[in-house]
XYZ file of C-alpha atoms in Angstrom:
700
model
C -18.650 -15.454 31.462
C -19.270 -11.629 30.981
C -15.721 -10.941 30.002
C -16.121 -13.637 27.260
C -19.432 -11.907 26.059
C -17.472 -8.654 25.983
C -14.647 -10.281 24.329
C -16.705 -11.748 21.792
C -18.087 -8.327 20.767
C -14.714 -6.786 20.282
C -13.548 -9.816 17.958
C -16.674 -9.432 15.807
C -16.572 -5.790 15.481
C -12.703 -5.825 15.123
C -11.345 -3.444 12.264
C -10.070 -5.354 8.974
C -6.644 -4.353 8.525
C -3.377 -5.109 6.953
C -2.309 -6.033 3.454
C 0.596 -7.115 1.454
C 2.541 -6.089 -1.251
C 3.165 -8.945 -3.655
C 6.866 -9.948 -4.695
C 7.597 -10.086 -8.285
C 7.553 -13.639 -9.892
C 11.405 -14.527 -9.855
C 10.958 -16.869 -12.591
C 11.060 -16.710 -16.395
C 9.511 -19.359 -18.549
C 10.516 -20.703 -22.094
C 8.447 -23.003 -24.032
C 9.898 -24.797 -27.094
C 9.124 -27.608 -29.585
C 12.238 -29.457 -30.830
C 11.867 -31.714 -33.835
C 13.230 -35.141 -33.313
C 12.143 -36.688 -36.501
C 9.226 -36.785 -38.597
C 5.888 -36.098 -36.729
C 8.011 -36.666 -33.634
C 8.623 -33.486 -31.137
C 10.240 -32.699 -27.637
C 8.252 -30.184 -25.775
C 10.953 -28.464 -23.562
C 10.034 -26.198 -20.961
C 12.639 -24.333 -19.423
C 12.552 -22.123 -15.891
C 15.098 -19.621 -15.116
C 15.086 -18.265 -11.465
C 16.721 -15.372 -9.812
C 19.139 -15.706 -7.200
C 18.230 -17.177 -3.832
C 14.861 -18.646 -5.180
C 14.266 -22.111 -6.013
C 11.649 -24.463 -7.313
C 10.523 -27.849 -5.805
C 11.047 -30.753 -7.669
C 8.380 -33.112 -8.810
C 9.430 -35.429 -6.012
C 9.958 -32.603 -3.435
C 10.177 -34.853 -0.390
C 9.896 -33.250 2.813
C 6.903 -33.631 5.113
C 4.603 -34.259 1.948
C 2.968 -30.754 2.287
C 5.389 -29.230 -0.467
C 3.869 -28.317 -4.114
C 5.500 -29.958 -6.858
C 5.315 -28.346 -10.327
C 2.760 -29.712 -12.465
C 2.125 -29.662 -16.271
C -1.316 -30.093 -17.935
C -1.600 -30.468 -21.888
C -5.019 -29.473 -23.421
C -6.642 -32.522 -25.347
C -5.906 -32.305 -28.775
C -6.810 -35.178 -31.346
C -3.496 -34.435 -33.230
C -1.373 -34.699 -30.366
C -0.261 -37.772 -28.660
C 1.738 -37.804 -25.177
C 4.784 -40.423 -25.251
C 5.773 -41.304 -21.978
C 5.855 -38.803 -18.701
C 7.192 -35.678 -18.256
C 10.863 -35.537 -17.063
C 12.553 -32.973 -15.072
C 16.466 -32.142 -15.708
C 18.665 -29.866 -13.654
C 20.980 -29.589 -10.496
C 19.159 -31.290 -7.718
C 19.735 -29.946 -4.280
C 18.925 -32.011 -1.393
C 18.618 -30.245 1.968
C 16.459 -29.607 5.012
C 14.525 -26.573 4.260
C 13.328 -24.477 7.195
C 9.705 -25.093 8.196
C 9.595 -28.498 6.709
C 10.546 -31.907 8.338
C 12.852 -34.224 6.365
C 15.066 -33.711 3.179
C 13.536 -31.527 0.275
C 14.511 -31.596 -3.331
C 14.563 -28.496 -5.328
C 16.306 -26.821 -8.036
C 17.992 -23.300 -8.359
C 19.085 -20.848 -11.356
C 17.660 -23.444 -14.030
C 15.583 -26.295 -14.582
C 14.113 -27.950 -17.519
C 11.181 -30.459 -18.099
C 10.642 -32.418 -21.398
C 7.652 -34.401 -22.668
C 8.083 -36.279 -26.036
C 4.730 -36.113 -28.419
C 3.752 -37.275 -31.573
C 1.880 -34.889 -34.204
C -0.585 -36.012 -36.851
C -0.454 -32.541 -38.494
C 0.218 -28.745 -38.120
C -1.310 -28.009 -34.794
C -0.903 -25.876 -31.680
C -0.005 -27.450 -28.417
C -1.472 -25.639 -25.596
C -1.373 -26.305 -21.680
C -0.583 -24.734 -18.452
C 1.853 -25.377 -15.607
C 1.655 -24.653 -11.899
C 4.487 -24.240 -9.659
C 5.351 -22.547 -6.385
C 8.893 -20.880 -5.799
C 10.388 -20.321 -2.366
C 13.488 -18.584 -0.691
C 15.083 -18.970 2.533
C 12.384 -16.413 4.515
C 9.166 -17.031 2.281
C 7.331 -18.980 -0.368
C 5.196 -17.148 -2.947
C 1.395 -18.100 -3.738
C 1.422 -20.753 -6.403
C 1.208 -19.544 -9.816
C -0.155 -20.805 -13.092
C 0.977 -20.173 -16.763
C -0.657 -20.925 -19.689
C 1.361 -21.563 -23.178
C 0.792 -22.026 -26.731
C 3.449 -23.729 -29.123
C 2.945 -23.759 -32.956
C 3.982 -26.987 -34.803
C 4.238 -25.749 -38.348
C 6.981 -27.766 -40.122
C 5.132 -31.103 -40.661
C 4.894 -30.627 -44.376
C 7.930 -28.283 -45.100
C 10.850 -28.249 -42.510
C 10.666 -24.282 -41.810
C 12.438 -24.533 -38.441
C 13.525 -26.876 -35.874
C 12.621 -24.958 -32.937
C 9.676 -22.743 -32.000
C 9.919 -20.568 -28.923
C 7.631 -18.463 -26.957
C 8.861 -16.545 -23.566
C 6.913 -15.363 -20.532
C 8.672 -13.352 -17.649
C 7.838 -10.814 -15.318
C 9.176 -7.300 -16.559
C 11.642 -5.686 -14.280
C 10.675 -2.309 -12.703
C 13.455 0.224 -13.251
C 14.007 2.365 -10.130
C 14.253 5.332 -11.851
C 12.041 5.350 -14.636
C 8.832 3.276 -15.549
C 8.989 4.145 -19.150
C 6.508 1.934 -21.410
C 8.380 -1.320 -22.538
C 7.003 -3.783 -25.219
C 5.370 -5.636 -22.421
C 3.656 -2.831 -20.916
C 0.091 -1.972 -21.873
C -0.653 0.398 -24.563
C -3.226 3.101 -22.919
C -6.411 3.886 -24.394
C -6.323 6.818 -26.830
C -7.657 10.065 -24.871
C -8.780 11.554 -27.974
C -10.684 9.130 -29.854
C -12.529 6.120 -28.562
C -13.179 4.277 -31.495
C -9.604 3.603 -31.810
C -8.779 0.118 -30.782
C -5.373 -0.491 -28.671
C -3.771 -3.571 -27.581
C -2.672 -4.276 -24.134
C -0.522 -7.139 -22.936
C -2.100 -8.799 -19.761
C -0.496 -11.187 -17.485
C -1.664 -14.699 -17.341
C -3.773 -14.301 -14.363
C -7.016 -12.484 -15.408
C -7.771 -9.566 -13.147
C -10.441 -10.724 -10.467
C -12.547 -8.806 -7.875
C -9.953 -7.881 -5.482
C -10.869 -6.700 -1.576
C -8.398 -4.904 0.469
C -5.884 -7.548 0.157
C -4.635 -10.086 -1.789
C -4.154 -12.287 1.397
C -4.730 -11.573 5.019
C -1.569 -12.224 7.353
C -1.627 -15.678 8.620
C -1.298 -14.504 12.163
C -4.478 -12.618 11.731
C -6.334 -15.591 10.461
C -5.244 -17.609 13.334
C -6.300 -15.259 16.086
C -9.612 -14.466 14.655
C -9.991 -18.272 14.293
C -8.834 -19.064 17.871
C -11.118 -16.499 19.482
C -14.184 -17.376 17.237
C -13.534 -21.308 18.491
C -13.365 -19.646 22.372
C -16.654 -17.647 21.698
C -18.660 -20.936 20.175
C -17.712 -22.695 23.650
C -20.262 -20.153 25.092
C -23.194 -21.488 22.947
C -25.703 -23.778 24.522
C -24.758 -26.868 22.278
C -21.083 -26.703 23.578
C -21.184 -24.936 26.883
C -23.687 -27.540 28.364
C -21.263 -30.505 27.340
C -18.088 -29.065 28.872
C -18.869 -30.319 32.506
C -20.367 -33.694 31.348
C -17.875 -34.807 29.010
C -14.737 -33.510 31.707
C -16.561 -35.788 34.262
C -16.505 -38.657 32.069
C -12.905 -38.284 31.671
C -11.926 -37.643 35.306
C -14.511 -39.768 37.107
C -14.701 -42.977 34.941
C -10.795 -43.512 34.996
C -9.516 -44.456 38.306
C -6.094 -43.212 37.319
C -6.373 -39.363 37.293
C -3.352 -38.922 35.108
C -4.878 -41.289 32.615
C -8.216 -39.202 32.714
C -6.271 -36.113 31.878
C -4.282 -37.676 29.078
C -7.511 -38.911 27.363
C -9.237 -35.508 27.798
C -6.237 -33.885 26.358
C -6.428 -36.451 23.373
C -10.389 -35.369 23.219
C -9.195 -31.752 22.729
C -6.415 -32.589 20.209
C -8.962 -34.604 18.240
C -11.350 -31.631 18.008
C -8.244 -29.827 16.576
C -7.547 -32.531 14.028
C -11.147 -32.931 12.850
C -11.302 -29.149 11.818
C -8.033 -29.029 10.465
C -8.898 -31.885 8.227
C -11.832 -29.819 7.053
C -9.544 -27.074 6.420
C -7.175 -29.170 4.211
C -10.181 -30.574 2.584
C -11.225 -27.352 1.468
C -7.747 -26.604 0.059
C -7.880 -29.655 -1.907
C -11.281 -29.144 -3.440
C -10.654 -25.707 -4.062
C -7.044 -25.441 -4.844
C -4.112 -23.413 -3.035
C -5.852 -20.368 -3.992
C -8.975 -21.360 -5.328
C -11.107 -20.466 -2.215
C -9.669 -16.948 -2.237
C -10.485 -16.503 -5.697
C -14.231 -17.756 -5.017
C -14.500 -15.189 -1.996
C -13.652 -12.216 -4.372
C -16.180 -13.407 -6.878
C -19.646 -11.458 -6.772
C -21.486 -14.697 -7.123
C -19.510 -16.241 -4.238
C -20.329 -12.769 -2.273
C -23.994 -13.746 -2.988
C -23.533 -17.077 -1.623
C -21.880 -15.889 1.684
C -24.722 -13.307 1.974
C -27.308 -16.131 1.704
C -25.192 -18.170 4.296
C -24.937 -15.237 6.788
C -28.649 -14.647 6.647
C -29.578 -18.288 7.187
C -27.080 -18.476 10.158
C -28.499 -15.062 11.526
C -32.247 -16.257 11.213
C -31.187 -19.719 12.681
C -29.516 -17.954 15.981
C -32.965 -15.711 16.080
C -34.974 -19.108 16.548
C -36.681 -19.150 13.184
C -35.215 -22.839 12.719
C -32.407 -25.115 13.728
C -29.555 -26.171 11.382
C -28.503 -29.538 11.952
C -26.572 -32.405 10.084
C -28.117 -35.708 9.324
C -29.068 -37.612 12.291
C -27.492 -40.857 10.762
C -24.160 -39.097 10.843
C -24.053 -38.612 14.606
C -25.646 -41.852 15.331
C -22.864 -43.742 13.263
C -20.010 -41.510 15.010
C -21.680 -42.221 18.685
C -21.759 -46.042 18.100
C -18.139 -46.143 17.677
C -17.383 -43.261 20.647
C -16.196 -44.812 23.917
C -13.329 -43.743 26.439
C -11.693 -47.247 26.374
C -9.707 -46.638 23.278
C -8.246 -43.497 21.493
C -10.146 -44.139 18.478
C -13.418 -44.284 20.445
C -12.279 -40.963 22.178
C -11.732 -39.515 18.509
C -15.351 -40.661 17.566
C -16.542 -39.022 20.825
C -14.765 -35.520 19.606
C -16.372 -36.340 15.936
C -19.779 -36.777 17.718
C -19.642 -33.405 19.319
C -18.543 -31.549 16.459
C -21.718 -32.825 14.472
C -24.099 -32.574 17.139
C -23.072 -28.896 17.642
C -23.241 -27.804 14.118
C -26.440 -25.879 14.943
C -24.446 -23.805 17.189
C -20.988 -23.777 15.139
C -22.467 -23.298 11.779
C -22.364 -19.430 11.961
C -18.755 -19.369 13.067
C -17.433 -22.009 10.728
C -18.995 -20.025 7.827
C -17.458 -16.794 9.434
C -14.058 -18.667 9.588
C -14.314 -19.932 5.963
C -14.494 -16.353 4.728
C -11.666 -15.349 6.778
C -9.567 -18.395 5.886
C -10.300 -17.902 2.176
C -7.849 -15.066 2.151
C -4.924 -16.942 3.870
C -3.231 -18.268 0.884
C -2.656 -21.977 0.748
C -2.274 -22.623 4.616
C -5.222 -20.326 5.454
C -8.069 -22.766 5.576
C -5.851 -25.533 7.250
C -4.594 -23.421 10.242
C -7.836 -21.186 10.295
C -9.892 -24.374 10.842
C -7.331 -25.992 13.160
C -7.020 -22.876 15.438
C -11.037 -22.510 15.813
C -10.796 -26.350 16.785
C -8.197 -25.305 19.358
C -10.226 -22.592 20.682
C -13.239 -25.041 20.915
C -11.138 -28.032 22.596
C -9.017 -25.728 25.041
C -11.787 -25.481 27.610
C -12.224 -29.234 27.843
C -8.565 -29.690 28.390
C -8.259 -27.117 30.913
C -11.303 -28.280 33.122
C -9.977 -31.732 33.008
C -6.525 -30.560 34.350
C -8.254 -28.224 36.722
C -11.743 -29.797 37.681
C -12.147 -27.714 40.652
C -13.062 -24.673 38.351
C -15.923 -26.461 37.049
C -18.094 -24.980 40.052
C -17.214 -21.886 38.925
C -19.082 -22.035 35.713
C -22.323 -20.455 35.497
C -25.128 -23.036 35.044
C -26.788 -22.902 31.484
C -29.601 -20.845 30.832
C -31.330 -17.760 29.463
C -28.129 -15.927 28.886
C -27.028 -18.325 26.415
C -29.970 -17.986 24.189
C -29.688 -14.141 24.776
C -25.864 -14.702 23.239
C -27.397 -16.527 20.207
C -29.730 -13.957 19.454
C -27.243 -11.300 19.900
C -25.177 -13.213 17.344
C -28.101 -13.632 15.140
C -28.388 -9.725 14.561
C -24.596 -9.451 14.090
C -24.785 -12.194 11.586
C -27.417 -10.203 9.500
C -25.632 -6.988 9.873
C -22.333 -8.416 8.740
C -24.237 -10.305 5.676
C -25.080 -6.928 4.277
C -21.440 -6.485 3.548
C -21.302 -9.419 1.333
C -24.327 -8.192 -0.601
C -23.049 -4.637 -0.899
C -19.849 -6.104 -2.628
C -21.852 -7.973 -5.187
C -24.070 -4.951 -5.709
C -21.149 -2.532 -6.159
C -19.386 -4.984 -8.654
C -22.710 -5.567 -10.744
C -23.577 -1.805 -10.299
C -27.310 -3.018 -9.265
C -27.799 -0.288 -7.284
C -29.755 -2.392 -4.499
C -28.057 -1.366 -1.586
C -26.907 2.490 -1.634
C -25.472 3.866 1.144
C -28.458 5.361 2.619
C -30.315 1.917 2.315
C -27.518 0.242 3.947
C -27.207 2.488 6.930
C -30.953 2.620 7.358
C -31.116 -1.319 7.712
C -27.966 -1.354 10.174
C -29.694 1.428 12.481
C -32.916 -0.980 12.308
C -30.897 -3.783 13.458
C -29.025 -2.110 16.097
C -32.321 -0.545 17.516
C -33.785 -4.125 17.427
C -30.814 -5.530 19.224
C -31.197 -2.752 21.984
C -34.839 -3.604 22.610
C -34.310 -7.102 22.904
C -31.631 -6.706 25.424
C -33.849 -4.464 27.391
C -36.398 -7.484 27.360
C -38.881 -5.491 25.137
C -38.696 -8.180 22.441
C -38.860 -11.898 23.070
C -37.882 -14.739 20.936
C -39.160 -18.506 20.797
C -36.362 -20.211 23.081
C -35.955 -16.897 25.387
C -36.556 -17.207 29.193
C -37.795 -14.801 31.612
C -35.253 -12.163 32.901
C -33.955 -13.018 36.398
C -35.809 -12.254 39.347
C -34.642 -10.273 42.433
C -35.306 -10.914 46.075
C -38.945 -9.347 45.917
C -39.522 -11.828 42.814
C -39.786 -8.957 40.244
C -37.787 -9.635 36.727
C -34.906 -7.120 36.509
C -32.181 -6.212 34.084
C -28.454 -7.019 34.691
C -26.155 -3.771 34.540
C -24.088 -5.582 31.734
C -27.150 -6.151 29.590
C -28.187 -2.369 30.059
C -24.828 -1.027 29.010
C -24.955 -3.496 25.719
C -28.221 -2.026 24.851
C -26.941 1.401 25.335
C -24.130 0.808 23.046
C -26.707 -0.639 20.258
C -28.578 2.664 20.543
C -25.643 4.831 20.657
C -24.517 2.957 17.357
C -27.811 3.812 15.883
C -27.707 7.396 16.579
C -24.029 7.606 15.378
C -25.257 6.334 12.233
C -28.222 8.640 11.773
C -26.237 11.833 10.175
C -25.021 9.170 7.523
C -28.649 9.100 6.092
C -27.907 12.906 5.098
C -24.358 12.217 3.744
C -22.057 12.427 7.067
C -18.772 10.662 6.495
C -19.045 8.471 9.497
C -15.331 7.757 9.250
C -15.458 5.095 12.050
C -17.498 2.882 9.912
C -16.539 4.127 6.341
C -14.554 0.717 5.718
C -17.650 -1.272 5.849
C -20.193 0.975 4.174
C -20.992 1.391 0.651
C -19.030 4.387 -1.003
C -20.451 8.077 -0.716
C -20.946 8.218 -4.469
C -23.965 5.837 -4.087
C -25.462 8.416 -1.872
C -28.600 9.848 -3.424
C -28.477 12.922 -1.061
C -25.940 14.609 0.704
C -26.869 17.684 2.768
C -24.809 20.993 1.901
C -23.425 19.494 -1.320
C -24.855 19.752 -4.884
C -24.908 16.209 -5.894
C -25.498 17.091 -9.722
C -21.963 18.625 -9.711
C -19.549 16.127 -11.177
C -15.989 15.795 -9.648
C -14.523 17.277 -12.938
C -16.036 20.514 -11.940
C -13.525 20.872 -9.125
C -10.666 21.062 -11.678
C -9.587 23.788 -13.802
C -9.489 21.337 -16.493
C -12.602 21.391 -18.596
C -12.138 18.638 -20.838
C -14.296 15.440 -20.557
C -13.113 13.106 -17.518
C -12.813 9.640 -19.220
C -14.821 7.043 -17.270
C -16.552 9.472 -15.109
C -19.718 8.373 -15.992
C -19.283 4.713 -14.932
C -16.974 5.523 -11.948
C -18.471 8.193 -10.135
C -20.667 5.999 -8.190
C -17.921 4.553 -6.463
C -16.294 8.126 -5.254
C -15.400 8.170 -1.588
C -16.631 10.628 0.668
C -13.416 12.673 0.377
C -14.189 13.317 -3.387
C -17.598 13.390 -3.280
C -18.163 15.850 -0.210
C -14.648 17.415 0.328
C -14.298 18.472 -3.438
C -11.134 16.461 -3.891
C -10.885 15.958 -7.982
C -9.711 12.494 -9.235
C -9.183 11.005 -12.789
C -10.076 7.653 -13.900
C -7.749 6.821 -16.781
C -3.845 6.785 -16.487
C -2.874 8.346 -19.772
C -5.377 11.257 -19.497
C -4.065 12.049 -15.904
C -0.563 11.943 -16.985
C -1.381 14.594 -19.525
C -3.084 16.681 -16.878
C 0.098 16.449 -14.647
C 2.194 17.877 -17.465
C -0.320 20.537 -18.099
C -0.438 21.402 -14.669
C 3.101 20.906 -13.934
C 2.427 18.646 -10.753
C 3.452 15.171 -9.711
C 0.888 12.203 -10.509
C -0.339 10.276 -7.795
C -1.475 6.813 -8.668
C -4.139 5.419 -6.349
C -4.555 1.694 -6.917
C -7.721 1.076 -5.288
C -10.822 -1.026 -5.540
C -14.467 -0.828 -5.227
C -14.655 -3.312 -2.530
C -11.475 -2.471 -0.766
C -11.898 -1.819 2.917
C -8.695 -0.532 3.617
C -8.729 1.914 0.803
C -12.143 3.492 2.418
C -10.261 3.616 5.706
C -7.299 5.237 4.173
C -9.589 7.856 2.673
C -11.755 8.612 5.597
C -9.025 8.604 8.183
C -6.090 9.986 6.393
C -7.204 11.764 2.943
C -9.942 13.745 4.813
C -7.563 15.396 7.448
C -7.102 19.129 6.321
C -3.455 18.899 6.175
C -3.684 15.996 3.749
C -6.408 17.175 1.912
C -4.853 20.659 0.944
C -1.459 19.098 -0.320
C -3.656 16.621 -2.532
C -5.920 19.320 -3.914
C -2.955 21.931 -4.583
C 0.064 20.006 -5.293
C -0.938 16.629 -6.914
C -3.235 15.281 -9.852
C -4.602 12.120 -8.519
C -5.834 9.226 -10.929
C -7.969 6.540 -9.118
C -6.938 3.280 -10.853
C -9.901 0.801 -9.808
C -8.351 -2.742 -10.089
C -11.838 -4.669 -9.815
C -13.679 -2.121 -12.194
C -14.399 -5.176 -14.205
C -17.984 -4.143 -15.108
C -16.566 -1.426 -17.183
C -15.828 -2.152 -20.695
C -12.917 -0.541 -22.712
C -11.945 -0.454 -26.184
C -8.406 -2.010 -25.383
C -7.639 -5.591 -26.249
C -5.237 -8.010 -24.795
C -2.563 -10.229 -26.701
C -5.353 -12.679 -27.292
C -7.512 -10.346 -28.980
C -9.801 -9.909 -26.243
C -11.507 -6.942 -24.887
C -10.125 -6.085 -21.407
C -12.215 -4.510 -18.906
C -11.186 -1.283 -16.737
C -10.144 -3.481 -13.841
C -8.081 -5.843 -15.815
C -6.409 -2.979 -17.619
C -5.574 -1.213 -14.365
C -4.407 -4.248 -12.571
C -2.175 -4.869 -15.334
C -0.353 -1.175 -15.117
C 0.086 -1.995 -11.355
C 1.458 -5.635 -12.042
C 3.854 -4.806 -14.776
C 4.925 -1.142 -13.803
C 5.160 -1.654 -10.093
C 5.410 -5.505 -9.431
C 2.300 -5.438 -7.020
C -1.332 -6.203 -6.837
C -2.607 -4.992 -3.409
C -4.661 -2.389 -2.655
C -4.416 0.625 -1.416
C -0.942 1.284 -2.925
C 0.182 4.825 -3.959
C 2.976 5.409 -6.261
C 4.280 8.757 -7.882
C 5.440 9.983 -11.100
C 6.140 12.838 -13.396
C 4.854 13.086 -17.019
C 8.007 11.283 -18.131
C 7.219 8.424 -15.741
C 10.085 8.992 -13.539
C 9.462 7.320 -9.930
C 9.348 9.922 -7.168
C 9.090 7.633 -4.452
C 10.656 4.272 -5.363
C 8.563 1.994 -2.943
C 5.350 4.021 -2.854
C 3.173 4.373 -0.032
C 0.901 1.666 1.292
C -1.797 1.476 4.137
C -0.706 3.406 7.447
C -3.298 5.220 9.388
C -0.984 7.935 10.299
C -1.457 11.621 9.044
C 1.883 12.872 9.930
C 3.662 10.091 7.958
C 1.487 10.633 5.100
C 1.805 14.424 4.960
C 5.916 13.922 5.344
C 5.681 11.496 2.147
C 3.847 13.897 0.229
C 6.167 16.568 1.143
C 9.147 14.383 0.168
C 7.447 13.530 -3.333
C 7.185 17.405 -3.868
C 10.748 17.800 -3.337
C 11.839 14.897 -5.589
C 9.376 16.169 -8.467
C 11.148 19.694 -8.235
C 14.560 18.096 -8.422
C 13.623 16.422 -11.660
C 11.321 19.178 -12.907
C 12.848 22.559 -12.060
């Protein structure tokens, strides 16, 4: 049990890492309105696909889980849809890897037609959602909006009206601006209003990744399920439930079979919960929700509620009638009854598993279409596996420690951890909105207090409502176990480690979770009133410095590294100083960005190169609280985050952070694939040196 307890700590304090660079959308969509006769039109939507990619048919076949394209026309009193939309193309029938049965899809080209009747000149508006795959992978579902003007009801001006949307291609040698790339804000006069063409997906607040790798979701969910077994609600049920299957069945094999079905039922219940989340929020709706500042406040509130519940302030339970109804249908006489036994366990144990479920929901939200389904399913597997194991090997039941005070100690410990993790969500919302409620030193101070309180609790100096007395030795004297002593020592050590952070120490080991150094009011040994621009030989005003200085990392704030925040201005500085321009695509709430800055940028050899040989522009892709004078193609003003994300999407076909690209003042790429997150100083130094060599070749 001590090993499980230690494993739980490793899981909950494990570092968040890995991110993915997106693959450019391999489709080009064209929208037309072809006139059939007076006031009758055919809306024709065509999709061109790059080689090796296919789009599913509207009747995709397979195992029923494939995502067909869908089309939605906005309501318009002047438009009447006639019949249903039809697809046309060379249909491919085949067995696709990863799915069961024959599938239906199209390659190269497919068209969709919808007949309409029009009362007068108008605009047909709508959107289509689709998913494309190749032999190795499927891209996340995309949604494109379209508008088609009908202008020839009175005068036959033209029979076909076309609008085209496609993902621009990135030249491997140059990224010179085309008609589809953004026009950057004029750096000499802010009164000038520019126009920028943005992508269909509006910029959202991005975390360190667009999606978490599925294997990471599965591992965390499975370990969380195992950890949940140690809570009082589940732990005490294991021997009782196993004995029901092994002793009340004359045939031991039949008892084991039913116990296995019981465990499988737990997995199914949680998997159904996961797929229900996908059905409610959409394939990427939960991820978008999790990256929203309002959602971060919701997660903060939930984690605080879960934490206080684990401390014993109150119990979180589902309605009693749910468990009663499930219990009435549960029995071991039929497999349906066994399923309801599993459902009863899930409902009754909610007070202990709710915190784990909340955490899995957050992680699964970053797993794309399958994240919630597999995330919750793996949580159920971790929860149900012990029941199956002890049913097959009942002799090991005697090795289980009896339920007791250690279980409540575990709950209380989890409660403190929940409260600590809740602050990260509040910090995300605080940074995005610029409230300054949770600056770096306040965040650190609260974590220090929580660590000290947990340490005192583990030493037995603090008691909660459900706590029992410490075990007694042979002399009837309460004693502290060695394991609890070392855990308490770890808590106090963590608090001492955090202490220098109150005065501006970088705390590289925890920098990924802490607010940026720019929010620190006081940094010992540095002049906090000195702006980042003072470190540069360039004396002109740094655009957006006032708004973005708050988010400067420790490498910039404490170590004197200078960065810009406007792409065009930084390019001009790069030209003046004859240095390569490093495009740092980053985010305010990006965990891996902070890890890269604290673990790699801050090393002396990297810092020297960045200071002396590069001009750096930090392009925050989630700075949506900063307004610009830039308009998109719809005439709407975009935020700085939307503008920067559009640069990354259109010029580099990517949208994950951190990601570094290098260009000269002519926008020639100096490293075609850029550089993603790698906590390897030597590799980054070698990469920067190769960029310098390439720059000198192109700019002798």
